[in-house]
PDB file of N, CA and C in Angstrom:
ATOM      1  N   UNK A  15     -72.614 125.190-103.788  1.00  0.00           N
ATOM      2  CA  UNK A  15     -72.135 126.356-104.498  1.00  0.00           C
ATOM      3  C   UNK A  15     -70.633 126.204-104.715  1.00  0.00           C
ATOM      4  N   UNK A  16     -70.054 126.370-105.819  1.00  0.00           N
ATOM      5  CA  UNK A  16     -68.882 125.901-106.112  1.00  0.00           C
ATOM      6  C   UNK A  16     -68.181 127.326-105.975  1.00  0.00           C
ATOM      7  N   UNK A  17     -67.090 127.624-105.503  1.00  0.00           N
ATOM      8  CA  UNK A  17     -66.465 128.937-105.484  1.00  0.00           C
ATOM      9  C   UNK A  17     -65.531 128.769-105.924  1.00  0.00           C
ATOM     10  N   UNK A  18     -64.788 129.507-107.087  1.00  0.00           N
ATOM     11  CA  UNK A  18     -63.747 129.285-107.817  1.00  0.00           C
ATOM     12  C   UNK A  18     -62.038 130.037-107.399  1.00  0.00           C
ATOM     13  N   UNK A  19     -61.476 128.844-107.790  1.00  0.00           N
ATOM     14  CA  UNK A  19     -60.349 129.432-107.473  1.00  0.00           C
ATOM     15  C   UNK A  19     -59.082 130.572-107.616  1.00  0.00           C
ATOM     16  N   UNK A  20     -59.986 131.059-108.625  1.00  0.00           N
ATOM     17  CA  UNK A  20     -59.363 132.380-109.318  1.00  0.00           C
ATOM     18  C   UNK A  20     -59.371 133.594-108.157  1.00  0.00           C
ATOM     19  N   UNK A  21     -58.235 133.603-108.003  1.00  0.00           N
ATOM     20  CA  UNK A  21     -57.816 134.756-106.823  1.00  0.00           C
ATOM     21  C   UNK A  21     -58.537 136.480-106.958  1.00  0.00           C
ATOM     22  N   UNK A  22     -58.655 136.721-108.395  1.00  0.00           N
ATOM     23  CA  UNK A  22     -59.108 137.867-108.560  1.00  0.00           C
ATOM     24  C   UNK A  22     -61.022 137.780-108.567  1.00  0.00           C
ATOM     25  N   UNK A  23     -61.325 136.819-108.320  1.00  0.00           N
ATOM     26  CA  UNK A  23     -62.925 136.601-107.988  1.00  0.00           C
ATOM     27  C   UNK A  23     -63.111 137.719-107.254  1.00  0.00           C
ATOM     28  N   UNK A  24     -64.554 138.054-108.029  1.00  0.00           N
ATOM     29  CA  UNK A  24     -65.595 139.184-106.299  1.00  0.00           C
ATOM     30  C   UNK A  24     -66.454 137.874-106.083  1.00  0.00           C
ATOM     31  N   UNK A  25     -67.014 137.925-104.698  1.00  0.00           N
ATOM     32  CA  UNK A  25     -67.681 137.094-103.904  1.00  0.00           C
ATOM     33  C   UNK A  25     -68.370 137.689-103.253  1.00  0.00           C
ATOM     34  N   UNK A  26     -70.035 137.408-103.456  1.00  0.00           N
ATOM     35  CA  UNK A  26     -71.083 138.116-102.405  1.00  0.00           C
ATOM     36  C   UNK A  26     -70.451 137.334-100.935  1.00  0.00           C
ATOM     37  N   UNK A  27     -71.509 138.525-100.395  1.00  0.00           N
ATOM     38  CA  UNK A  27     -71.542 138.036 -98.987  1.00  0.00           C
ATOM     39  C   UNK A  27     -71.609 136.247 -98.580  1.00  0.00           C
ATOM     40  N   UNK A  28     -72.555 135.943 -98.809  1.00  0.00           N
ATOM     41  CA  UNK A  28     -72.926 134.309 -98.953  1.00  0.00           C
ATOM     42  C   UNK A  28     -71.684 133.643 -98.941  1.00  0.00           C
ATOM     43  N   UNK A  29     -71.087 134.116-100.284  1.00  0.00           N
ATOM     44  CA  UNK A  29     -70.150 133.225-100.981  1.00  0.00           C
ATOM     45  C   UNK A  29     -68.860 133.199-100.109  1.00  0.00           C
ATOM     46  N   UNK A  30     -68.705 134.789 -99.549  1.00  0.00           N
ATOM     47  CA  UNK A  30     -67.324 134.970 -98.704  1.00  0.00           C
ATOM     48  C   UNK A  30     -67.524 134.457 -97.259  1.00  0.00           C
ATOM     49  N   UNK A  31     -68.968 134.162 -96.900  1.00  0.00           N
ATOM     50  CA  UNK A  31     -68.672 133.506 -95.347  1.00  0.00           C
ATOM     51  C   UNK A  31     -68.652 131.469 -95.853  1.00  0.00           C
ATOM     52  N   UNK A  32     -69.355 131.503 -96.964  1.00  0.00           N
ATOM     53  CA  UNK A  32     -69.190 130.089 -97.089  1.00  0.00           C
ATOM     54  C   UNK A  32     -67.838 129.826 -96.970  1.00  0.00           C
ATOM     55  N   UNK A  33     -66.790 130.414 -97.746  1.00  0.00           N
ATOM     56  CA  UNK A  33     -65.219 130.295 -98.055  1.00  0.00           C
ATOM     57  C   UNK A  33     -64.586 130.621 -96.407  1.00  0.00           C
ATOM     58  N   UNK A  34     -64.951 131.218 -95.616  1.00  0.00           N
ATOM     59  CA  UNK A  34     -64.553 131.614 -93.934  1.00  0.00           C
ATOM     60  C   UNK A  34     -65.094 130.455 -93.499  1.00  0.00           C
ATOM     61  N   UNK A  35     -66.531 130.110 -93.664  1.00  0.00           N
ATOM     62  CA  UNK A  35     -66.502 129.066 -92.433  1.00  0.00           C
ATOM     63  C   UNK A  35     -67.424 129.378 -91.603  1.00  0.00           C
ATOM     64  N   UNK A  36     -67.839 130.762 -91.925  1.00  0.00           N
ATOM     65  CA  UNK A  36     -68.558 131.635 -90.820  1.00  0.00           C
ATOM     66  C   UNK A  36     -69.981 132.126 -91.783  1.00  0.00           C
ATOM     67  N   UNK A  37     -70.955 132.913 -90.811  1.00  0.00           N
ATOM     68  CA  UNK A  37     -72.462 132.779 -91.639  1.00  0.00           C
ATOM     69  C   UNK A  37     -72.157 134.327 -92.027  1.00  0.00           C
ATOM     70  N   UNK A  38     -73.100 134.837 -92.888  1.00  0.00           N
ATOM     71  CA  UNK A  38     -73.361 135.789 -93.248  1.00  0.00           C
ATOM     72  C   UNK A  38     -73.159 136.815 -92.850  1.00  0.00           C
ATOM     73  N   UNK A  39     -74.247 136.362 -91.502  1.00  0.00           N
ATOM     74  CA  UNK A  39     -74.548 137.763 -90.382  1.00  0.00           C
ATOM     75  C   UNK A  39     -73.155 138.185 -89.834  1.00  0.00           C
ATOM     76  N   UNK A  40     -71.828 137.296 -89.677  1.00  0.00           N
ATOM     77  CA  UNK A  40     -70.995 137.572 -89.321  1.00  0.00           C
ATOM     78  C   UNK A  40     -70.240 138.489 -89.812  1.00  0.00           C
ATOM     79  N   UNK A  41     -70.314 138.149 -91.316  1.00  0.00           N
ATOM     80  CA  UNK A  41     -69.961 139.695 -92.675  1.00  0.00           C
ATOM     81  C   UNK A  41     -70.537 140.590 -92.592  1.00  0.00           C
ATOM     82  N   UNK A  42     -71.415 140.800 -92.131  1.00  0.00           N
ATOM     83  CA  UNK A  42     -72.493 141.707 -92.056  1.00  0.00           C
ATOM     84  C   UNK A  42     -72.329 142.656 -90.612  1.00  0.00           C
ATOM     85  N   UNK A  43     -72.319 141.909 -89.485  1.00  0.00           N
ATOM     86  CA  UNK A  43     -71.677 142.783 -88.545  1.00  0.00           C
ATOM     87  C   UNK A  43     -70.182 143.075 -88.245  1.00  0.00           C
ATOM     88  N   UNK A  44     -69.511 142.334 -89.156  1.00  0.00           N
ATOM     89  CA  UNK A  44     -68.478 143.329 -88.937  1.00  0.00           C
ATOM     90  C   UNK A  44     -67.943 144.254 -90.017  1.00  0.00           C
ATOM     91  N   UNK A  45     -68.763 144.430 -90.941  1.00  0.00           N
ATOM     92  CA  UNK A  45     -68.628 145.327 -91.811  1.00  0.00           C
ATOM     93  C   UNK A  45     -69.101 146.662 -91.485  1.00  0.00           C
ATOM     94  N   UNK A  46     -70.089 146.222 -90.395  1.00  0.00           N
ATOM     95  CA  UNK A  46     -70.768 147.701 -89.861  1.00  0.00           C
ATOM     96  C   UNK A  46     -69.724 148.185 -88.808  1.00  0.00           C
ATOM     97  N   UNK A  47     -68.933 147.149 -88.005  1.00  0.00           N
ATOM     98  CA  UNK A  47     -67.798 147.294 -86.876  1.00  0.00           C
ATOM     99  C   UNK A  47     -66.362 147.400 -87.367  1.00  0.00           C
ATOM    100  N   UNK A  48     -65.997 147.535 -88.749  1.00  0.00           N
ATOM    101  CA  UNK A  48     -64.988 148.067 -89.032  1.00  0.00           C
ATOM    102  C   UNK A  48     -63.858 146.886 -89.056  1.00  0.00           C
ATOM    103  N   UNK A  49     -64.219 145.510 -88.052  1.00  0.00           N
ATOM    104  CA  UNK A  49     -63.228 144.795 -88.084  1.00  0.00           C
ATOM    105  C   UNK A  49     -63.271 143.175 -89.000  1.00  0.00           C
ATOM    106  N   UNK A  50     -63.745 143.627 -90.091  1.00  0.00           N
ATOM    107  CA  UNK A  50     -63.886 142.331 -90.968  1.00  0.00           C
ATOM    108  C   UNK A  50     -62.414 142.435 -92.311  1.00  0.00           C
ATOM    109  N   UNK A  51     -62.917 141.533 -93.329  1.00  0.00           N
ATOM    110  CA  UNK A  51     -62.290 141.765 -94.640  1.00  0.00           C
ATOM    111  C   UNK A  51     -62.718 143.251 -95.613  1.00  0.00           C
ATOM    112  N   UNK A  52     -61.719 143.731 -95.513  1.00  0.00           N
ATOM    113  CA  UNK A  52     -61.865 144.667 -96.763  1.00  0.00           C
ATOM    114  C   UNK A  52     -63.371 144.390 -97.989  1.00  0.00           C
ATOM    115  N   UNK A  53     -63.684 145.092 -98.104  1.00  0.00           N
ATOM    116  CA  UNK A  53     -64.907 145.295 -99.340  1.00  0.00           C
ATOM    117  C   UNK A  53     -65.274 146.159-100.143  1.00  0.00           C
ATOM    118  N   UNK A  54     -65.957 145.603-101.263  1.00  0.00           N
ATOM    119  CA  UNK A  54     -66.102 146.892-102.376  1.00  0.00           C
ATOM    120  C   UNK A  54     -67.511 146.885-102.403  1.00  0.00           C
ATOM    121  N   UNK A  55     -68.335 148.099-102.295  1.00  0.00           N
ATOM    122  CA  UNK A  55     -69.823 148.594-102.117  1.00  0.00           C
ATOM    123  C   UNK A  55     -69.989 149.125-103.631  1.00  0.00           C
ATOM    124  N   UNK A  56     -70.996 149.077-104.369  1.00  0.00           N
ATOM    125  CA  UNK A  56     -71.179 149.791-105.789  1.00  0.00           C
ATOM    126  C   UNK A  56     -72.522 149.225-105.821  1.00  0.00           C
ATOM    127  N   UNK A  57     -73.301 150.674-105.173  1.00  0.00           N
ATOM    128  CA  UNK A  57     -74.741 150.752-105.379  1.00  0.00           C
ATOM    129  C   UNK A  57     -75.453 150.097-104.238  1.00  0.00           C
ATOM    130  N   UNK A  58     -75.753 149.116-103.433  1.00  0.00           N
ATOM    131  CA  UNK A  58     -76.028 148.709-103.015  1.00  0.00           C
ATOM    132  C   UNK A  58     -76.053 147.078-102.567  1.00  0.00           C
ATOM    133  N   UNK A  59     -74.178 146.873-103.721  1.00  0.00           N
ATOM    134  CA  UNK A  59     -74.333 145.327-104.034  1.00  0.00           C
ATOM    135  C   UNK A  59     -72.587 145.201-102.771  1.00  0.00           C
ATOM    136  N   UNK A  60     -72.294 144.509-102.167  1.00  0.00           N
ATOM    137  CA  UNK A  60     -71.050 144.175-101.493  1.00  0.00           C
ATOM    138  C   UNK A  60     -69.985 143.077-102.020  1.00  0.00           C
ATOM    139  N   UNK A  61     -69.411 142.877-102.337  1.00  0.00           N
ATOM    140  CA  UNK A  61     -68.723 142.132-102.755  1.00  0.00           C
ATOM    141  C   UNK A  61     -66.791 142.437-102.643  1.00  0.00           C
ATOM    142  N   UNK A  62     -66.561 140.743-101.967  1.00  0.00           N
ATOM    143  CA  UNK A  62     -65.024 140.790-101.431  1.00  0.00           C
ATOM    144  C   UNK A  62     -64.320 139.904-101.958  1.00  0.00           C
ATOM    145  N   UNK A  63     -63.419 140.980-102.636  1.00  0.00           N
ATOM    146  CA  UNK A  63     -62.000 139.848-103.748  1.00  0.00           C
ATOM    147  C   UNK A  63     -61.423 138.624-102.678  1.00  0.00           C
ATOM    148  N   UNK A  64     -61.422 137.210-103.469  1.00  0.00           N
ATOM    149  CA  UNK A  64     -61.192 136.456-102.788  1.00  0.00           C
ATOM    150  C   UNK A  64     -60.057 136.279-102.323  1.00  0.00           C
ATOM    151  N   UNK A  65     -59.282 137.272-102.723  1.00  0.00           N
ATOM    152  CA  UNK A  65     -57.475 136.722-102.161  1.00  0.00           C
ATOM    153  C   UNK A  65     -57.524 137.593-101.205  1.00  0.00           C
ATOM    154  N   UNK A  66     -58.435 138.761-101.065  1.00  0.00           N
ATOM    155  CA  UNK A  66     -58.032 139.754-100.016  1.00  0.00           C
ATOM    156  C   UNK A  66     -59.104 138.764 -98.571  1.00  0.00           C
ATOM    157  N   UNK A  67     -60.516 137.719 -99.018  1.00  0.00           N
ATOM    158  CA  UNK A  67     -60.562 137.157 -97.701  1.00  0.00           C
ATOM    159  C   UNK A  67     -60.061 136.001 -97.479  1.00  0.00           C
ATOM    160  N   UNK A  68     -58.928 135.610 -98.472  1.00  0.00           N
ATOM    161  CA  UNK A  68     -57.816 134.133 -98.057  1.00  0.00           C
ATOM    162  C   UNK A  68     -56.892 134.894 -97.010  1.00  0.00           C
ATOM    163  N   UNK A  69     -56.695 136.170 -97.661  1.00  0.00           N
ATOM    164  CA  UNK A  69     -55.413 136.872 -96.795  1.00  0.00           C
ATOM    165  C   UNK A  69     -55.807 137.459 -95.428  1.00  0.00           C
ATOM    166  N   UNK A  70     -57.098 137.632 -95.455  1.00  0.00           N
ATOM    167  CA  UNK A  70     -57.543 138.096 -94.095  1.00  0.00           C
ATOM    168  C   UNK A  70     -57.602 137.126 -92.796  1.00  0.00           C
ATOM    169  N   UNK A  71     -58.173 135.557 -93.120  1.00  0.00           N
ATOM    170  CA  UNK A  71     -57.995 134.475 -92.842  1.00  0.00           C
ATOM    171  C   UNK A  71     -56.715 134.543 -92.438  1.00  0.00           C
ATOM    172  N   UNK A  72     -55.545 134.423 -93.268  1.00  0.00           N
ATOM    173  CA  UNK A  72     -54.576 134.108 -92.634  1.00  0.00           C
ATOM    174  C   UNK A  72     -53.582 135.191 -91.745  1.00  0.00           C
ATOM    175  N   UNK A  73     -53.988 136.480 -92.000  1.00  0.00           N
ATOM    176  CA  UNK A  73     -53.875 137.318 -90.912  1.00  0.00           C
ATOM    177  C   UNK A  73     -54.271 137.179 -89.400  1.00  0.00           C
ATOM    178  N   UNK A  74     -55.196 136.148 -89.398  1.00  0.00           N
ATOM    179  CA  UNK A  74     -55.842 136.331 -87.994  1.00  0.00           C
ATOM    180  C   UNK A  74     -55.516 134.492 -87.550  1.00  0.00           C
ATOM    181  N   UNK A  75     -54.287 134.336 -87.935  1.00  0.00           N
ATOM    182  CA  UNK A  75     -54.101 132.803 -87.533  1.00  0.00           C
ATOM    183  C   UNK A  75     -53.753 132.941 -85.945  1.00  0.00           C
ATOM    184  N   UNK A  76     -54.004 131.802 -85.249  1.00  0.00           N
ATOM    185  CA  UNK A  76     -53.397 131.667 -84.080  1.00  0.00           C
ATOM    186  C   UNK A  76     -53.270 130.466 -83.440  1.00  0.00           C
ATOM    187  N   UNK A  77     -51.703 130.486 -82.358  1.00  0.00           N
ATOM    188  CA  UNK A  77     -51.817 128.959 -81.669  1.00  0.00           C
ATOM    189  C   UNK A  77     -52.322 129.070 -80.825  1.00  0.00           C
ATOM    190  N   UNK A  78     -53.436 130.045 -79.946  1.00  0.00           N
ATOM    191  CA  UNK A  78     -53.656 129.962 -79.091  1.00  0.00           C
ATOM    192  C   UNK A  78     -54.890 130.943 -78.717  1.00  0.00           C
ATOM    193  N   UNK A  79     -55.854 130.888 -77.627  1.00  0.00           N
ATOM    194  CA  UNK A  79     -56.829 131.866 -77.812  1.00  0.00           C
ATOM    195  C   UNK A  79     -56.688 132.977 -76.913  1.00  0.00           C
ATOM    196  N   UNK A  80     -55.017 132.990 -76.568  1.00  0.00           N
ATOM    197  CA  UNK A  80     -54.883 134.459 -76.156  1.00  0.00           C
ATOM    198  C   UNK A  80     -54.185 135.130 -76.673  1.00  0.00           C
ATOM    199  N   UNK A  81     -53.876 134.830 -77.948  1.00  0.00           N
ATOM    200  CA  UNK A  81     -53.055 135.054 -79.153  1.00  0.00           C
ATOM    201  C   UNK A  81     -54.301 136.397 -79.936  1.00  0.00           C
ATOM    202  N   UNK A  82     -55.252 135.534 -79.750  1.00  0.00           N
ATOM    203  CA  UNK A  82     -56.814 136.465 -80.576  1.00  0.00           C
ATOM    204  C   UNK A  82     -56.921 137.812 -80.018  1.00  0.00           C
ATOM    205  N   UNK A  83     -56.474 137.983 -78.684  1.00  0.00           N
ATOM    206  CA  UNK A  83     -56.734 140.422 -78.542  1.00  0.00           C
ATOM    207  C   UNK A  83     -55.468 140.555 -79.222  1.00  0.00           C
ATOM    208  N   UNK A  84     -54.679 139.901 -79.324  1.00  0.00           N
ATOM    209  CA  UNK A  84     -53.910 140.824 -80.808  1.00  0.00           C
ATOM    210  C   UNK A  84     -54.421 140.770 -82.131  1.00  0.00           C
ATOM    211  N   UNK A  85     -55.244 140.412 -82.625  1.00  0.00           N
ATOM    212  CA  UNK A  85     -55.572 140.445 -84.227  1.00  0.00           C
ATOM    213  C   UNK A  85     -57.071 141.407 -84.230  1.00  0.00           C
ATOM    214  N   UNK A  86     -57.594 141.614 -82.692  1.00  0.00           N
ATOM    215  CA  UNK A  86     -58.516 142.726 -82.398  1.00  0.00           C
ATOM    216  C   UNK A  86     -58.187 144.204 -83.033  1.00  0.00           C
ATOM    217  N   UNK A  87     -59.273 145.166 -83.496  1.00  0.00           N
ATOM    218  CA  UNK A  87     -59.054 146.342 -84.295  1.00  0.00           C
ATOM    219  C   UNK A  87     -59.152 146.969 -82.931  1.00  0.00           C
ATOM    220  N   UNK A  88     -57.937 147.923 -82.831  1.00  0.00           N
ATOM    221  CA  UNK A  88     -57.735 149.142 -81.638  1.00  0.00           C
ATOM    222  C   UNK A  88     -58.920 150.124 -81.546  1.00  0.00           C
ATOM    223  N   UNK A  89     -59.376 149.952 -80.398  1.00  0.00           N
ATOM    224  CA  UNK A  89     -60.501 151.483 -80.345  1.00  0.00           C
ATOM    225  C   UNK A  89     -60.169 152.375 -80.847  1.00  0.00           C
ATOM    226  N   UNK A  90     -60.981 152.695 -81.280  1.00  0.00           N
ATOM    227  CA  UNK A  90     -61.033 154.441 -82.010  1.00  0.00           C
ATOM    228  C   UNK A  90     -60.980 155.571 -80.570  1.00  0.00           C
ATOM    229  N   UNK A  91     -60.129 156.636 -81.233  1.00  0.00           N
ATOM    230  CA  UNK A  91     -59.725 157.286 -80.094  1.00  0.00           C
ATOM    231  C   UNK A  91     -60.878 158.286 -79.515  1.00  0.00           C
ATOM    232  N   UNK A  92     -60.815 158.400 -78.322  1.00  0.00           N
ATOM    233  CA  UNK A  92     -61.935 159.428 -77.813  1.00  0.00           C
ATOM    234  C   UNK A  92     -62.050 160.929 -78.353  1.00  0.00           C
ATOM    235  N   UNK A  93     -63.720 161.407 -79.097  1.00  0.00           N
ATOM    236  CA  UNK A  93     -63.479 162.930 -78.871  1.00  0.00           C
ATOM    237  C   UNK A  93     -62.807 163.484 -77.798  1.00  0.00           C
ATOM    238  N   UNK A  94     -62.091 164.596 -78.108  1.00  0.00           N
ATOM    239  CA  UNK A  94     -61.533 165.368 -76.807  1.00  0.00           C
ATOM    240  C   UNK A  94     -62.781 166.465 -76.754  1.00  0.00           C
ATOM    241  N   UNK A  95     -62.979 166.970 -75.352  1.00  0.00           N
ATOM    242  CA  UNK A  95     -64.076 167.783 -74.964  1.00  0.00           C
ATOM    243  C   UNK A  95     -63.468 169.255 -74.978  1.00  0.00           C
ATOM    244  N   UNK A  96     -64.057 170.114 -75.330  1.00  0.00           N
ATOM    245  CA  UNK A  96     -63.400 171.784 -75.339  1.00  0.00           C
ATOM    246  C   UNK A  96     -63.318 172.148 -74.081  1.00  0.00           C
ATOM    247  N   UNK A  97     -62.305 172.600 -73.488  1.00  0.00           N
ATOM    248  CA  UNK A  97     -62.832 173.490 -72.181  1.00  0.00           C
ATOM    249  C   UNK A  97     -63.051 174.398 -72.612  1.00  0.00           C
ATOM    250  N   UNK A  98     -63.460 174.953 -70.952  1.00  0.00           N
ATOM    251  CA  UNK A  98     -63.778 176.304 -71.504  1.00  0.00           C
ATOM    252  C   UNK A  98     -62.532 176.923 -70.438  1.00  0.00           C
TER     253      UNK A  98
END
């Protein structure tokens, strides 16, 4: 599958983990976990501009693998409970 180099490309799923390196399922769960590449949904089809997953890529560079809990997405903050 040839993926082109035109920066303003949309890219299915397929196409954007072929270009990562990484499989599908990996787009796929972290799209449900909030911590992947940006995406555009219309109808039921997904598709991610390719400069926004070159740039995501290089957002998450590192020399080292304790470098990686910093490029981690921060928990979402806890409901607070009502007292009474």
């Amino acid at each position: 599958m040839d993926i082109s180099q035109d920066s303003d490309r949309y890219l299915s799923t397929k196409e954007a983990a072929q270009l990562m390196g990484l499989s599908p399922g990996w787009l796929e769960r972290a799209r449900l976990e909030g911590n992947g590449p940006v995406f555009s949904k219309i109808n039921n089809t997904v598709r991610y501009k390719r400069s926004i997953v070159l740039s995501f890529m290089e957002q998450h560079q590192s020399r080292s693998t304790s470098e990686y809990e910093s490029h981690q997405k921060p928990p979402l903050p806890q409901a607070r409970r009502a007292t009474a």
